[in-house]
């Protein structure tokens, strides 16, 4: 059948063209109204899919930003821990205990995915809470906790958009199917009326897809 833009254009043209054929039978006016409802349902479904696509893209972009921010936070914490050691703010024992547990694979190894980076920050926050001597005042633990929470919130939003996007696409599929069936039904009905009236030549004038 047609694509969505053709459906919309054909539906509008059909309703306009059928106006001149209403004298054939009362059902023609009914088919015009039916086509109008099908056109509106299709347009609404298309708008919803477009809106959901934008929402989903926005949610995924927010998750990506939170993930990038998490990576920066983790690396900043690693640098500040080392700086605190060099500046004598924490002793060597506290640094080694916290650093080895918080960064078991090194300060740059924090994963590539949002899930991996969430786990890294969550681990870092937990380790620093268990080693307060390495984080006087809890500033670094706060950095980690806030970053992990940002990923969690962004992931919740992205996950919430998935079923909405799926539902919108399912509704669009139904609207397309209903439109196709309705258009073909109208074509059969009006073609039959034109044939009975000896005016079949007017079929091409009524249906834009012919």
GROMACS .gro file of N, CA and C in nm, residues 30-87:
model
  174
   30UNK      N    1  -2.137   0.890   0.422
   30UNK     CA    2  -2.087   0.813   0.535
   30UNK      C    3  -1.941   0.775   0.515
   31UNK      N    4  -1.904   0.739   0.392
   31UNK     CA    5  -1.764   0.701   0.364
   31UNK      C    6  -1.672   0.823   0.374
   32UNK      N    7  -1.724   0.940   0.340
   32UNK     CA    8  -1.644   1.061   0.356
   32UNK      C    9  -1.612   1.083   0.504
   33UNK      N   10  -1.711   1.069   0.590
   33UNK     CA   11  -1.690   1.085   0.733
   33UNK      C   12  -1.598   0.977   0.788
   34UNK      N   13  -1.616   0.856   0.736
   34UNK     CA   14  -1.530   0.745   0.779
   34UNK      C   15  -1.385   0.772   0.741
   35UNK      N   16  -1.365   0.822   0.619
   35UNK     CA   17  -1.229   0.851   0.575
   35UNK      C   18  -1.168   0.963   0.658
   36UNK      N   19  -1.249   1.061   0.693
   36UNK     CA   20  -1.199   1.171   0.777
   36UNK      C   21  -1.151   1.117   0.912
   37UNK      N   22  -1.228   1.027   0.971
   37UNK     CA   23  -1.189   0.969   1.101
   37UNK      C   24  -1.061   0.888   1.088
   38UNK      N   25  -1.048   0.814   0.979
   38UNK     CA   26  -0.927   0.734   0.957
   38UNK      C   27  -0.805   0.823   0.936
   39UNK      N   28  -0.823   0.932   0.860
   39UNK     CA   29  -0.713   1.026   0.838
   39UNK      C   30  -0.668   1.089   0.969
   40UNK      N   31  -0.764   1.129   1.051
   40UNK     CA   32  -0.730   1.194   1.179
   40UNK      C   33  -0.660   1.096   1.273
   41UNK      N   34  -0.707   0.971   1.275
   41UNK     CA   35  -0.645   0.871   1.362
   41UNK      C   36  -0.502   0.844   1.318
   42UNK      N   37  -0.479   0.839   1.188
   42UNK     CA   38  -0.344   0.817   1.137
   42UNK      C   39  -0.253   0.934   1.170
   43UNK      N   40  -0.302   1.055   1.153
   43UNK     CA   41  -0.221   1.173   1.183
   43UNK      C   42  -0.187   1.179   1.332
   44UNK      N   43  -0.282   1.147   1.417
   44UNK     CA   44  -0.257   1.147   1.562
   44UNK      C   45  -0.153   1.042   1.598
   45UNK      N   46  -0.163   0.925   1.537
   45UNK     CA   47  -0.067   0.817   1.565
   45UNK      C   48   0.072   0.857   1.519
   46UNK      N   49   0.082   0.921   1.404
   46UNK     CA   50   0.211   0.966   1.354
   46UNK      C   51   0.271   1.072   1.445
   47UNK      N   52   0.189   1.164   1.491
   47UNK     CA   53   0.237   1.269   1.582
   47UNK      C   54   0.287   1.209   1.713
   48UNK      N   55   0.214   1.109   1.762
   48UNK     CA   56   0.255   1.047   1.888
   48UNK      C   57   0.388   0.975   1.872
   49UNK      N   58   0.404   0.902   1.761
   49UNK     CA   59   0.530   0.832   1.737
   49UNK      C   60   0.645   0.933   1.730
   50UNK      N   61   0.622   1.044   1.661
   50UNK     CA   62   0.726   1.146   1.653
   50UNK      C   63   0.760   1.204   1.789
   51UNK      N   64   0.658   1.229   1.869
   51UNK     CA   65   0.679   1.283   2.003
   51UNK      C   66   0.754   1.184   2.092
   52UNK      N   67   0.712   1.057   2.086
   52UNK     CA   68   0.777   0.955   2.167
   52UNK      C   69   0.922   0.933   2.123
   53UNK      N   70   0.945   0.945   1.993
   53UNK     CA   71   1.082   0.929   1.943
   53UNK      C   72   1.172   1.039   1.999
   54UNK      N   73   1.118   1.161   2.003
   54UNK     CA   74   1.195   1.272   2.058
   54UNK      C   75   1.218   1.253   2.208
   55UNK      N   76   1.114   1.208   2.279
   55UNK     CA   77   1.127   1.186   2.423
   55UNK      C   78   1.231   1.078   2.452
   56UNK      N   79   1.226   0.971   2.373
   56UNK     CA   80   1.320   0.861   2.395
   56UNK      C   81   1.463   0.906   2.365
   57UNK      N   82   1.478   0.982   2.256
   57UNK     CA   83   1.610   1.033   2.221
   57UNK      C   84   1.663   1.125   2.331
   58UNK      N   85   1.574   1.208   2.385
   58UNK     CA   86   1.614   1.298   2.493
   58UNK      C   87   1.655   1.223   2.617
   59UNK      N   88   1.581   1.117   2.650
   59UNK     CA   89   1.612   1.038   2.769
   59UNK      C   90   1.745   0.966   2.751
   60UNK      N   91   1.770   0.913   2.632
   60UNK     CA   92   1.896   0.843   2.606
   60UNK      C   93   2.013   0.942   2.607
   61UNK      N   94   1.990   1.063   2.556
   61UNK     CA   95   2.095   1.164   2.558
   61UNK      C   96   2.128   1.204   2.702
   62UNK      N   97   2.024   1.214   2.786
   62UNK     CA   98   2.046   1.247   2.927
   62UNK      C   99   2.124   1.136   2.996
   63UNK      N  100   2.095   1.011   2.962
   63UNK     CA  101   2.168   0.899   3.021
   63UNK      C  102   2.314   0.902   2.976
   64UNK      N  103   2.336   0.936   2.850
   64UNK     CA  104   2.473   0.945   2.800
   64UNK      C  105   2.550   1.056   2.871
   65UNK      N  106   2.484   1.170   2.893
   65UNK     CA  107   2.550   1.280   2.964
   65UNK      C  108   2.582   1.241   3.108
   66UNK      N  109   2.489   1.171   3.172
   66UNK     CA  110   2.512   1.128   3.310
   66UNK      C  111   2.628   1.029   3.316
   67UNK      N  112   2.637   0.943   3.214
   67UNK     CA  113   2.746   0.846   3.208
   67UNK      C  114   2.880   0.916   3.189
   68UNK      N  115   2.884   1.016   3.100
   68UNK     CA  116   3.008   1.091   3.079
   68UNK      C  117   3.048   1.166   3.206
   69UNK      N  118   2.948   1.223   3.273
   69UNK     CA  119   2.974   1.294   3.398
   69UNK      C  120   3.027   1.199   3.505
   70UNK      N  121   2.974   1.078   3.506
   70UNK     CA  122   3.020   0.978   3.603
   70UNK      C  123   3.167   0.945   3.582
   71UNK      N  124   3.206   0.934   3.454
   71UNK     CA  125   3.347   0.905   3.424
   71UNK      C  126   3.436   1.018   3.473
   72UNK      N  127   3.393   1.141   3.451
   72UNK     CA  128   3.473   1.256   3.498
   72UNK      C  129   3.483   1.257   3.651
   73UNK      N  130   3.371   1.227   3.717
   73UNK     CA  131   3.371   1.226   3.863
   73UNK      C  132   3.466   1.120   3.918
   74UNK      N  133   3.461   1.001   3.859
   74UNK     CA  134   3.547   0.893   3.908
   74UNK      C  135   3.694   0.929   3.891
   75UNK      N  136   3.729   0.984   3.775
   75UNK     CA  137   3.869   1.022   3.751
   75UNK      C  138   3.911   1.136   3.843
   76UNK      N  139   3.819   1.229   3.867
   76UNK     CA  140   3.848   1.341   3.957
   76UNK      C  141   3.873   1.290   4.099
   77UNK      N  142   3.794   1.194   4.141
   77UNK     CA  143   3.811   1.137   4.275
   77UNK      C  144   3.947   1.070   4.287
   78UNK      N  145   3.987   0.995   4.182
   78UNK     CA  146   4.117   0.929   4.184
   78UNK      C  147   4.230   1.031   4.194
   79UNK      N  148   4.218   1.140   4.118
   79UNK     CA  149   4.321   1.245   4.120
   79UNK      C  150   4.325   1.314   4.256
   80UNK      N  151   4.208   1.341   4.313
   80UNK     CA  152   4.204   1.411   4.442
   80UNK      C  153   4.255   1.323   4.556
   81UNK      N  154   4.230   1.194   4.547
   81UNK     CA  155   4.285   1.103   4.648
   81UNK      C  156   4.437   1.107   4.646
   82UNK      N  157   4.492   1.101   4.525
   82UNK     CA  158   4.637   1.103   4.513
   82UNK      C  159   4.694   1.237   4.557
   83UNK      N  160   4.623   1.345   4.521
   83UNK     CA  161   4.669   1.479   4.562
   83UNK      C  162   4.665   1.493   4.713
   84UNK      N  163   4.562   1.438   4.776
   84UNK     CA  164   4.551   1.444   4.922
   84UNK      C  165   4.667   1.372   4.988
   85UNK      N  166   4.710   1.260   4.927
   85UNK     CA  167   4.824   1.186   4.980
   85UNK      C  168   4.952   1.270   4.967
   86UNK      N  169   4.973   1.327   4.849
   86UNK     CA  170   5.094   1.404   4.824
   86UNK      C  171   5.101   1.529   4.910
   87UNK      N  172   4.983   1.585   4.940
   87UNK     CA  173   4.979   1.707   5.021
   87UNK      C  174   4.980   1.676   5.170
   0.00000   0.00000   0.00000
